[in-house]
Coordinates of C-alpha atoms and ligand atoms in Angstrom, one line a residue:
X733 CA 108.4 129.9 88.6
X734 CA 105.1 130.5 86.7
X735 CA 104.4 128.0 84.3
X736 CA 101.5 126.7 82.6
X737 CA 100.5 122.9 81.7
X738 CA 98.6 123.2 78.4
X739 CA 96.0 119.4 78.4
X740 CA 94.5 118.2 81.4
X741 CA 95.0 114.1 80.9
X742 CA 96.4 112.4 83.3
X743 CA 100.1 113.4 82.0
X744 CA 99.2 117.1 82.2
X745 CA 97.0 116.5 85.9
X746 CA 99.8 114.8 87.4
X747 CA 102.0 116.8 86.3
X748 CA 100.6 120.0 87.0
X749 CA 99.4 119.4 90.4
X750 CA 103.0 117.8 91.6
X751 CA 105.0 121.1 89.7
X752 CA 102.4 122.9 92.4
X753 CA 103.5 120.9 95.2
X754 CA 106.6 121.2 95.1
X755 CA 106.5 124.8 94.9
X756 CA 105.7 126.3 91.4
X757 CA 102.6 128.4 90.7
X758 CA 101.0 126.5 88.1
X759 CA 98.1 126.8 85.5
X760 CA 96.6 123.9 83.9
X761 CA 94.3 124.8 81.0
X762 CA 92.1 122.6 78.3
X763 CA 90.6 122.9 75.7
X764 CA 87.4 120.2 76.3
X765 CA 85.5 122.8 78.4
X766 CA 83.4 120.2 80.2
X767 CA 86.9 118.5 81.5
X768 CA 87.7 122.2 82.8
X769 CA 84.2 122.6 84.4
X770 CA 84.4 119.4 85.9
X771 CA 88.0 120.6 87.6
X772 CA 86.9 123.7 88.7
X773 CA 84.1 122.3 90.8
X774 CA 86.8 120.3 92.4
X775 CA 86.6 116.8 90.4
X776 CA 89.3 114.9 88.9
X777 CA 88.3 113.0 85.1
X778 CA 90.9 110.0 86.0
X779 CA 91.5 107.6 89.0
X780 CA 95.3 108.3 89.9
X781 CA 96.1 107.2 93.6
X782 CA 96.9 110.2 95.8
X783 CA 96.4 112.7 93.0
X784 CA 92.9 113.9 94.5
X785 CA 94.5 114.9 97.7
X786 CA 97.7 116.8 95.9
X787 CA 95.2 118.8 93.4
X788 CA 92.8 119.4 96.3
X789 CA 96.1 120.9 98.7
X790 CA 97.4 123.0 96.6
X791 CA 94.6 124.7 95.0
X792 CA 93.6 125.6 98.4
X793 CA 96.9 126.6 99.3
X794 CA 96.8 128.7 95.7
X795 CA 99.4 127.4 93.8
X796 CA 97.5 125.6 91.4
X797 CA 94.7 126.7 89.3
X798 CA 92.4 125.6 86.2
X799 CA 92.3 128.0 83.4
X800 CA 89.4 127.5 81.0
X801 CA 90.8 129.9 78.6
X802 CA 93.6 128.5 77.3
X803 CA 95.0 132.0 75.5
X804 CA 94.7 133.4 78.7
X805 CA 97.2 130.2 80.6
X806 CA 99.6 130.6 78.4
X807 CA 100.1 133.9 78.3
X808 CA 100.7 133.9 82.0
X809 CA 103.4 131.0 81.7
X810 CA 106.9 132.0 82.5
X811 CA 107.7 127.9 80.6
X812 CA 104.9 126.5 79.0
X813 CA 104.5 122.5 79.0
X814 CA 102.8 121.1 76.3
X815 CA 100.8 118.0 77.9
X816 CA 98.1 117.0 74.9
X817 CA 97.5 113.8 73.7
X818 CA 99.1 112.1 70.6
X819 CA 97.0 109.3 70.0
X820 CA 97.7 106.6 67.0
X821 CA 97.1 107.5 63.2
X822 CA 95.5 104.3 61.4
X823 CA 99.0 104.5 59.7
X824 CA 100.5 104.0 63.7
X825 CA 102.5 107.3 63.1
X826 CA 101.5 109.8 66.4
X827 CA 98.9 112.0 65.5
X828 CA 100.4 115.4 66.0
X829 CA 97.8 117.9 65.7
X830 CA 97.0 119.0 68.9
X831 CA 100.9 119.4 69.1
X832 CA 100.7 121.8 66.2
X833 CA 97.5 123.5 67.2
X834 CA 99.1 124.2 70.8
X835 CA 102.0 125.7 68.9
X836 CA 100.3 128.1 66.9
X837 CA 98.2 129.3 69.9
X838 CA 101.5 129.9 71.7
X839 CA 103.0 131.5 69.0
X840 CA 100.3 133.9 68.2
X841 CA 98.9 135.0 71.8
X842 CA 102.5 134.9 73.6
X843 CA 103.5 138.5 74.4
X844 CA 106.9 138.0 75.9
X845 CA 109.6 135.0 74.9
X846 CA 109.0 131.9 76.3
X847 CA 110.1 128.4 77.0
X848 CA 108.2 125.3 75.1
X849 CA 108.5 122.3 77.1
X850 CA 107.0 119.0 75.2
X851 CA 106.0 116.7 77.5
X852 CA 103.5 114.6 75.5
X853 CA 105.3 111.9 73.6
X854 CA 106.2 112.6 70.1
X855 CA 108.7 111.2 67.6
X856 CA 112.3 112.5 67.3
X857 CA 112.2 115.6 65.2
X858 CA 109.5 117.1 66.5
X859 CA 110.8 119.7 68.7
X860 CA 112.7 121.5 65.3
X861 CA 108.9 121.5 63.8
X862 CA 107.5 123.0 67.1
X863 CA 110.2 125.9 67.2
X864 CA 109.4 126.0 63.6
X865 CA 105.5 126.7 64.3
X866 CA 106.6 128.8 67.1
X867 CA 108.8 131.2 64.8
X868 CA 106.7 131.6 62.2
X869 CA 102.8 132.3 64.1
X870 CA 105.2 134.6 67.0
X871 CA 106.7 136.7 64.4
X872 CA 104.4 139.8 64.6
X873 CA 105.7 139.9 68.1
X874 CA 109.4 139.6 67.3
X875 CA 109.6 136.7 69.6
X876 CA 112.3 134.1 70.2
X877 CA 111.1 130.8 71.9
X878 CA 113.3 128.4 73.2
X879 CA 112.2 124.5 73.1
X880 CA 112.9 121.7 75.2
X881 CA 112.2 118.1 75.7
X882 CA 111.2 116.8 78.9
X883 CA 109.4 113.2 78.4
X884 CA 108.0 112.0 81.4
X885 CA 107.7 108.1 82.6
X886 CA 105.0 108.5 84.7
X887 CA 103.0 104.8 85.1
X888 CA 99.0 105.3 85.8
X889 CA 98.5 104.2 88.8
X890 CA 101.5 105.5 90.5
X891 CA 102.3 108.4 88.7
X892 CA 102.8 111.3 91.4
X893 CA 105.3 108.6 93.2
X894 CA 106.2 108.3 89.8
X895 CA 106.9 112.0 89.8
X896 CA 108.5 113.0 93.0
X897 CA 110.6 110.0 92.8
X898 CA 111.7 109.8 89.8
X899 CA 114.8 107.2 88.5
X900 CA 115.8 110.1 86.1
X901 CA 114.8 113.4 84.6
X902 CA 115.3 113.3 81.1
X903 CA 116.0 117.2 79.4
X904 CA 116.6 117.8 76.2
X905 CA 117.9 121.1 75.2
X906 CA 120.0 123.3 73.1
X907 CA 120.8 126.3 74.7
X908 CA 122.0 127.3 78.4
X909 CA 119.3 129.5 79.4
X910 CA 116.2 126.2 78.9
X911 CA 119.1 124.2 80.9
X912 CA 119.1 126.2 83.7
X913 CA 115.2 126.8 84.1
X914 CA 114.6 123.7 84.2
X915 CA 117.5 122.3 86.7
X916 CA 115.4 125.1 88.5
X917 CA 112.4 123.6 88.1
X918 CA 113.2 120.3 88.8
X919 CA 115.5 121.2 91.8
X920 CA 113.2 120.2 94.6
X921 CA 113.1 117.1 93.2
X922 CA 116.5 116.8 92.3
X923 CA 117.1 117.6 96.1
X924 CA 114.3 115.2 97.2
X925 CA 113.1 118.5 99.4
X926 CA 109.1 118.3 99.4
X927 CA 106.7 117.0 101.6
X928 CA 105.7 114.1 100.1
X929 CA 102.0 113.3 99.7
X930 CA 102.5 109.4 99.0
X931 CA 104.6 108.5 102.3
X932 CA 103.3 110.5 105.0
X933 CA 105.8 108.6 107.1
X934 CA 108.6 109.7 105.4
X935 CA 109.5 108.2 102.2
X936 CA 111.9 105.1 102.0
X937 CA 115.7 105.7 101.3
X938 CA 115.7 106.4 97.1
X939 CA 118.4 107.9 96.0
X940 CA 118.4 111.6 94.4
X941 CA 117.3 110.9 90.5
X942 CA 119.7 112.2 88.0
X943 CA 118.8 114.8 85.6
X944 CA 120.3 113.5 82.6
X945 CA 120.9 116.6 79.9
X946 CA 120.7 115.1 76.0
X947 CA 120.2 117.1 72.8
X948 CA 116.3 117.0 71.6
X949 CA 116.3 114.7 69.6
X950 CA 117.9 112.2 72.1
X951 CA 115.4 113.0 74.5
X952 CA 112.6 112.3 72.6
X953 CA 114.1 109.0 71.1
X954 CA 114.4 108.2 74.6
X955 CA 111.1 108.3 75.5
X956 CA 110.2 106.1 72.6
X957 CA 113.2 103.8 73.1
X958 CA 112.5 102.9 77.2
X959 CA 108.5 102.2 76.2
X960 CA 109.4 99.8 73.3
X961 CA 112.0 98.0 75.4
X962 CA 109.6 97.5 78.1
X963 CA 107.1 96.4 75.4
X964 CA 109.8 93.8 74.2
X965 CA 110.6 93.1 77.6
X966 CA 107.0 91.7 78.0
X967 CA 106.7 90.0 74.8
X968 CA 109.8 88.1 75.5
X969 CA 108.9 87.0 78.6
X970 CA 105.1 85.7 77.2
X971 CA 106.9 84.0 74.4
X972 CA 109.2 82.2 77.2
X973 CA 105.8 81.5 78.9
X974 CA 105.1 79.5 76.2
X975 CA 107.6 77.3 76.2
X976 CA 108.0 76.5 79.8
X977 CA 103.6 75.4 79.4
X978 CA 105.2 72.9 76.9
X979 CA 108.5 72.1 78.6
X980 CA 106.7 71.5 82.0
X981 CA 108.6 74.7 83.9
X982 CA 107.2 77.8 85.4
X983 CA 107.7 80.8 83.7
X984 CA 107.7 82.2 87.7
X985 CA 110.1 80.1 88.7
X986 CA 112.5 81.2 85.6
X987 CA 111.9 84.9 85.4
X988 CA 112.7 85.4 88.9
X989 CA 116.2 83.9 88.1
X990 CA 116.5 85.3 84.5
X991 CA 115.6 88.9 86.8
X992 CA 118.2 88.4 89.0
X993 CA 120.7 89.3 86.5
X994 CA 121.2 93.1 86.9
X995 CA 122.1 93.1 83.3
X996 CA 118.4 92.3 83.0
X997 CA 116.6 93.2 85.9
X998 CA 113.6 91.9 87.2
X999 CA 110.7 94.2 86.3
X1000 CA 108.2 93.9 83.2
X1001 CA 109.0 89.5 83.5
X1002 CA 105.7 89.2 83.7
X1003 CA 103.7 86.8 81.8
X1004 CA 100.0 86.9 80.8
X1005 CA 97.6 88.8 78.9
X1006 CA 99.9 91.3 77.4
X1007 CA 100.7 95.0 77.2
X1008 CA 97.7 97.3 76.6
X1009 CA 96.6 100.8 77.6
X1010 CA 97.6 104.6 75.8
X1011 CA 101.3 104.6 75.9
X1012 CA 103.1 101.2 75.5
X1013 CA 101.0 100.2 71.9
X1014 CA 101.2 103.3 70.5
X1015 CA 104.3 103.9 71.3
X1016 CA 106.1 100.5 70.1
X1017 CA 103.7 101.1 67.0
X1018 CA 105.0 105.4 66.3
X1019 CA 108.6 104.3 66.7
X1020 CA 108.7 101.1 64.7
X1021 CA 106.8 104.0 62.2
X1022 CA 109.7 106.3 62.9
X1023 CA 112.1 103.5 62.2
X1024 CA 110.6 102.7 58.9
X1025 CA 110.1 106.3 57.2
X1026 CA 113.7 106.9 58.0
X1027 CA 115.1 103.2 56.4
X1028 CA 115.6 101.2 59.7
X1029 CA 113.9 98.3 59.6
X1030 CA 112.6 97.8 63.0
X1031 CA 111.0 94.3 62.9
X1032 CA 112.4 93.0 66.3
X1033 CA 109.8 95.3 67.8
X1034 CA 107.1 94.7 65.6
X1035 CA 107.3 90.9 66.7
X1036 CA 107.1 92.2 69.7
X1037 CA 103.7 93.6 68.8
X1038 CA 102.3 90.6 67.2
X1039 CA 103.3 88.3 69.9
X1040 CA 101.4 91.2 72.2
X1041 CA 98.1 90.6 69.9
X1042 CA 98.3 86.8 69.9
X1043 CA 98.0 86.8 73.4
X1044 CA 94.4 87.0 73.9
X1045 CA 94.2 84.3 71.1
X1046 CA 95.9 81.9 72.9
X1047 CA 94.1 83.1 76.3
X1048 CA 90.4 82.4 74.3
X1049 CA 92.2 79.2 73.4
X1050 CA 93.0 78.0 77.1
X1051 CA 89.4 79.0 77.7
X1052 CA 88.0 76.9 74.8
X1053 CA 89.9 73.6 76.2
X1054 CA 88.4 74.6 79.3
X1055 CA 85.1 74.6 78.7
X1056 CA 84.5 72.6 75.2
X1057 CA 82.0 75.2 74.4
X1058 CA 82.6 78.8 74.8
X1059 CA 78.3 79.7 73.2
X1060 CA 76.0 80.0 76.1
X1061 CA 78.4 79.3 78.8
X1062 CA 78.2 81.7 81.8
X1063 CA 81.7 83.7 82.0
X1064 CA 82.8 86.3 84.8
X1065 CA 85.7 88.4 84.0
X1066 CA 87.5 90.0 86.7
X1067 CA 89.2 93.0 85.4
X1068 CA 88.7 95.4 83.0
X1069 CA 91.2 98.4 83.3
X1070 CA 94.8 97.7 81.6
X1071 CA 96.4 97.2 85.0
X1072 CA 95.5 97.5 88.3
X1073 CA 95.0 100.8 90.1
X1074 CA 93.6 102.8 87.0
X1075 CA 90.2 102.9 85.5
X1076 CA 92.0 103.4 82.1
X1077 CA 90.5 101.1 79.5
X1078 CA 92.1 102.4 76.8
X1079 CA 93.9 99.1 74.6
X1080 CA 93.4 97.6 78.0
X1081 CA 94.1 93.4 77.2
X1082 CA 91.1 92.7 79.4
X1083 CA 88.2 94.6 77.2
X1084 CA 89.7 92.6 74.2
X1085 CA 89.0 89.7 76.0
X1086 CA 85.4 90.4 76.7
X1087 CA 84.9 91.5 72.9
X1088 CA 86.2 88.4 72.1
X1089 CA 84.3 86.4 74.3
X1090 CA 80.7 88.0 73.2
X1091 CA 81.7 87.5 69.6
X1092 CA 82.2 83.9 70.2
X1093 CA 78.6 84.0 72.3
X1094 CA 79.2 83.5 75.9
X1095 CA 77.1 84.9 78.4
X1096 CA 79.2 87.7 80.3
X1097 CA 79.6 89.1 83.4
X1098 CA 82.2 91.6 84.6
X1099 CA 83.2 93.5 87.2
X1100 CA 86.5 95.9 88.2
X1101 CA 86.8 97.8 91.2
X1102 CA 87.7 101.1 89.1
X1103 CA 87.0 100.9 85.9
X1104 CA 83.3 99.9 85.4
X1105 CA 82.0 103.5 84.7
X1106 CA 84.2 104.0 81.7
X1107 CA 83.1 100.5 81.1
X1108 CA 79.8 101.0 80.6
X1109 CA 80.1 103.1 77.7
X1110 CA 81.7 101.0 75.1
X1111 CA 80.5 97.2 76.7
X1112 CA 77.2 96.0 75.1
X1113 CA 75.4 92.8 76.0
X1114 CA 77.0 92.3 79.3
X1115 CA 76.0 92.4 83.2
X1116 CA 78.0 94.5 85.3
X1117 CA 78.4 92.7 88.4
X1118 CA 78.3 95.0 91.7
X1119 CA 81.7 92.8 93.3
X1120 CA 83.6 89.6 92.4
X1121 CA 81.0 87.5 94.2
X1122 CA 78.2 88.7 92.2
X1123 CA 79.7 87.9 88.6
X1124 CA 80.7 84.0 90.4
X1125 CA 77.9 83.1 91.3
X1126 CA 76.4 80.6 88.7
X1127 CA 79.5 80.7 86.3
X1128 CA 80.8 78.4 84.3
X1129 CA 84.4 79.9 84.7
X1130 CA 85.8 83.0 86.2
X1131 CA 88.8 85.0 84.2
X1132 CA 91.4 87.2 85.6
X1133 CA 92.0 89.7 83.4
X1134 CA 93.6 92.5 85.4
X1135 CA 95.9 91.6 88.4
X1136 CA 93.8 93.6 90.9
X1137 CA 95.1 92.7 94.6
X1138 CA 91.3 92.7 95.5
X1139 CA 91.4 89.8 93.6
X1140 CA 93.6 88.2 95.2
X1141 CA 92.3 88.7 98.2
X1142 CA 89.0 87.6 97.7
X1143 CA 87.3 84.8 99.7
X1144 CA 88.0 81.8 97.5
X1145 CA 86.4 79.5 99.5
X1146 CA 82.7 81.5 98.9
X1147 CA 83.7 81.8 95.2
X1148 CA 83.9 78.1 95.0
X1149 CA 80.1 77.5 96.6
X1150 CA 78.9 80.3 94.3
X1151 CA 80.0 78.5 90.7
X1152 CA 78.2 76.5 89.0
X1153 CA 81.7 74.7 87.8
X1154 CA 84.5 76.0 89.8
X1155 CA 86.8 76.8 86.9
X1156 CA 89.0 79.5 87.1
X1157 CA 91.5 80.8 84.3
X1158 CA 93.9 83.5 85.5
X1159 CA 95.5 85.5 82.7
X1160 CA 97.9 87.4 85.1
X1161 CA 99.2 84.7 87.4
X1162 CA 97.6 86.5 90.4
X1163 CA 96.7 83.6 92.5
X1164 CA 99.2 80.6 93.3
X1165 CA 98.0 77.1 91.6
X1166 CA 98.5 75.2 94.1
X1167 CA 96.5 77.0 96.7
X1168 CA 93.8 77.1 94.3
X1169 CA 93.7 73.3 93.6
X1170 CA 94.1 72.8 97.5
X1171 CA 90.6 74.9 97.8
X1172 CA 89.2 72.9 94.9
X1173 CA 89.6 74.6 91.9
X1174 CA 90.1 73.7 88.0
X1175 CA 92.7 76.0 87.7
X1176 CA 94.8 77.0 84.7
X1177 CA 97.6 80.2 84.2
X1178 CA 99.9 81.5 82.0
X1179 CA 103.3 79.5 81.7
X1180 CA 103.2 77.7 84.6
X1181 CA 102.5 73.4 85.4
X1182 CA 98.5 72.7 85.4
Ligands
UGA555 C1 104.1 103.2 80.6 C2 105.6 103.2 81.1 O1 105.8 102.1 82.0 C3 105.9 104.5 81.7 O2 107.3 104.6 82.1 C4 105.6 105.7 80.8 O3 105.8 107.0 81.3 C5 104.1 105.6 80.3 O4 103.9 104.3 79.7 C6 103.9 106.7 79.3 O5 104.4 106.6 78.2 O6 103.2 107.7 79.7 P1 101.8 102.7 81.7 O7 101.2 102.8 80.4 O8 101.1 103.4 82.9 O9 103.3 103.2 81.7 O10 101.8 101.2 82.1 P2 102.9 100.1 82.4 O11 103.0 99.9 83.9 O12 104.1 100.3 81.6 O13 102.1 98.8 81.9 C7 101.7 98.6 80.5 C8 101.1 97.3 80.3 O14 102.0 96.2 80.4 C9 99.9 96.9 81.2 O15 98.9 96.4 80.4 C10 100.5 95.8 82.1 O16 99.6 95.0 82.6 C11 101.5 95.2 81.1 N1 102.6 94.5 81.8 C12 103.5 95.2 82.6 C13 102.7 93.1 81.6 O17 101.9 92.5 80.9 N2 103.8 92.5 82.2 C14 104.7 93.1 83.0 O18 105.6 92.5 83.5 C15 104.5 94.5 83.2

């Protein structure tokens, strides 16, 4: 099927370039014409694992292309699928606008009915305003579009497993016809029948993901629903972190028991800094908004969110006892990106940590395997450290930020030499306390014994 992905974030890259691989002719269009320059000369914006070689594959093969006119990718698109960002209103409503001006492009350029596939994340409600737009800037053309929901749960880092093994495809439609293309779309998948670029030994047993059909409204509620209860999930699980540092237990030690349950589960237990990056905060924050405007009062998740913000207090606060005296102190922060295996820095816990640790005068140094470019633009008054090693040497304390496995795989014994006080404060639980005391560390975490 031709479609066309309209926004070329990581969302619309991913998905675009795994439509093409598992057998659609796809074009992905922009409108930030250096983004579409840089794609054309064959570079990706993001760091996604395995998405360079899936863009790269099939473009040569010819299945996908980039399509700096965006009037002229649509227009080609048997299903267009609406990929552009909604990023947080001060208010924490989702800023729609690119939504909208998407829409009216569609509506006024299309030649030929089409289906509208919203991807990005947006409120409930949205897809009646989008058929709305659609109607009203198509009707010199006489068209009929259809609409569909089709949120995707793609996690940076590894979104094109994400993708191609999916634990459900959510659709939301209202007529037959949008069903069926997109049963069609999906089907590979659905059939697990692709070669799959993430294991080129043949990918583990997973079991076919379900394509679960829901009105449009559900589907987008869904979307909004799974991130907040992940977001929850993590705030609970920091709060219980708490206790068991007072209590004497180790929050490892009790989520692995609480996750046992399979009414529970054992993913998103983790404790530490918090949930950052582009989709969990806004999220939690547009539906608790969505919630409110319609008279639910949805203050179980905003708790959530202040529980989420107080985390870096509390982590500055565990440095403080640390160190007596955070001014002047030589501090390396490993970590910047939100999570490991992205260069995303967007909301990323670890940059609020830095900013909080300049205002309170320490001398930093950072470093991040992926991340430091995008780093650079928005960190003043700080050294960028070329490895781990160099930002060690001569600190005061080292922070872990982001749960990098380079990190924990560093050699801990050479750290220790390098420091000036061999201090380390790890707000992801990455290392094991009592190997670090056995190599001679000061070493404190989150929830667990000192
Ligand atoms: C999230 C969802 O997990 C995806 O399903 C969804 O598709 C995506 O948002 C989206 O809306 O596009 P992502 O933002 O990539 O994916 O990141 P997560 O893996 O959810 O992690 C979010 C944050 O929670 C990170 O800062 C991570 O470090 C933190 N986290 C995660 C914890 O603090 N503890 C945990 O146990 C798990």
């Amino acid at each position: 099927m031709k479609l066309t992905v309209v926004g070329c974030g990581y969302v619309g890259l991913v998905t675009g370039s795994c439509l093409a691989e598992i057998g659609h002719d796809v074009i992905c269009t922009d409108n930030d014409a250096a983004k579409m320059q840089m794609l054309e000369s064959g570079k990706l914006p993001i760091f996604e694992p395995d998405l360079d070689g899936v863009v790269e594959k099939t473009r040569r093969e010819g299945r996908l292309k980039f399509e700096p006119k965006v009037a002229d990718a649509v227009q080609a698109g048997e299903a267009i699928l609406i990929c552009v960002g909604t990023p947080p209103l001060p208010s924490g409503d989702a800023d729609l606008s690119a939504i909208d001006d998407v829409a009216r492009l569609i509506g006024t350029v299309s030649r030929q009915p089409k289906l509208v596939i919203e991807k990005s994340t947006v409120p409930a409600q949205t897809g009646q305003e989008l058929k709305r737009v659609l109607t009203i800037y198509g009707r010199k053309n006489n068209l009929e579009f259809r609409v569909a929901s089709n949120p995707e749960f793609l996690r940076e880092g590894t979104a094109v497993g994400d993708f191609l093994h999916p634990d459900r495809i959510v659709v939301g439609v209202e007529d037959e016809k949008s069903e069926k293309q997109l049963r069609e779309i999906y089907k590979p998948v659905t059939d697990q029948k692709f070669n799959c670029p993430v294991h080129l030994k043949g990918c583990p047993p997973i079991p076919p993901p379900e394509l679960i059909v829901t009105t449009i409204n559900s589907a987008e509620i869904i979307k909004h629903a799974s991130n907040s209860f992940l977001a929850m999930k993590i705030s609970y699980a920091n709060m219980v972190a708490d206790l068991a540092e007072k209590l004497g237990a180790n929050i490892d030690e009790v989520m692995h028991a609480v996750g046992r349950d399979p009414r529970i589960g054992p993913n998103f237990l983790n404790a530490g800094l918090g949930f950052g990056g582009f989709c969990l905060p806004k999220d939690l924050q547009a539906f608790v908004r969505l919630a409110e405007r319609n008279g639910v009062d949805f203050s179980l998740l905003r708790q959530a969110e202040i529980v989420n913000k107080q985390r870096i207090d509390q982590f500055v606060e565990k440095v403080r006892r640390a160190l007596w005296v955070i001014r002047e102190k030589h501090i390396g922060v490993l970590g910047l990106a939100f999570k490991p295996n992205t260069d995303d820095i967007r909301f990323s816990p670890a940059m609020d940590l830095v900013n909080r640790l300049i205002s309170e005068g320490a001398s930093l140094r950072v470093y991040d395997p992926e991340a430091m470019e995008r780093a650079r633009h928005s960190l003043k008054n700080v050294q960028f450290g070329a490895n781990a090693y160099e930002i060690a040497k001569d600190a005061d304390a080292l922070l872990i930020a982001t749960e990098w496995d380079e990190f924990r795989n560093l050699d801990w014994d050479r750290i220790h030499e390098l420091m000036s006080r061999p201090l380390v404060l790890d707000g992801r639980n990455l290392l094991s306390p009592g190997a670090m005391k056995a190599a001679g560390f000061e070493y404190y975490s989150m929830g667990r014994p000192e």
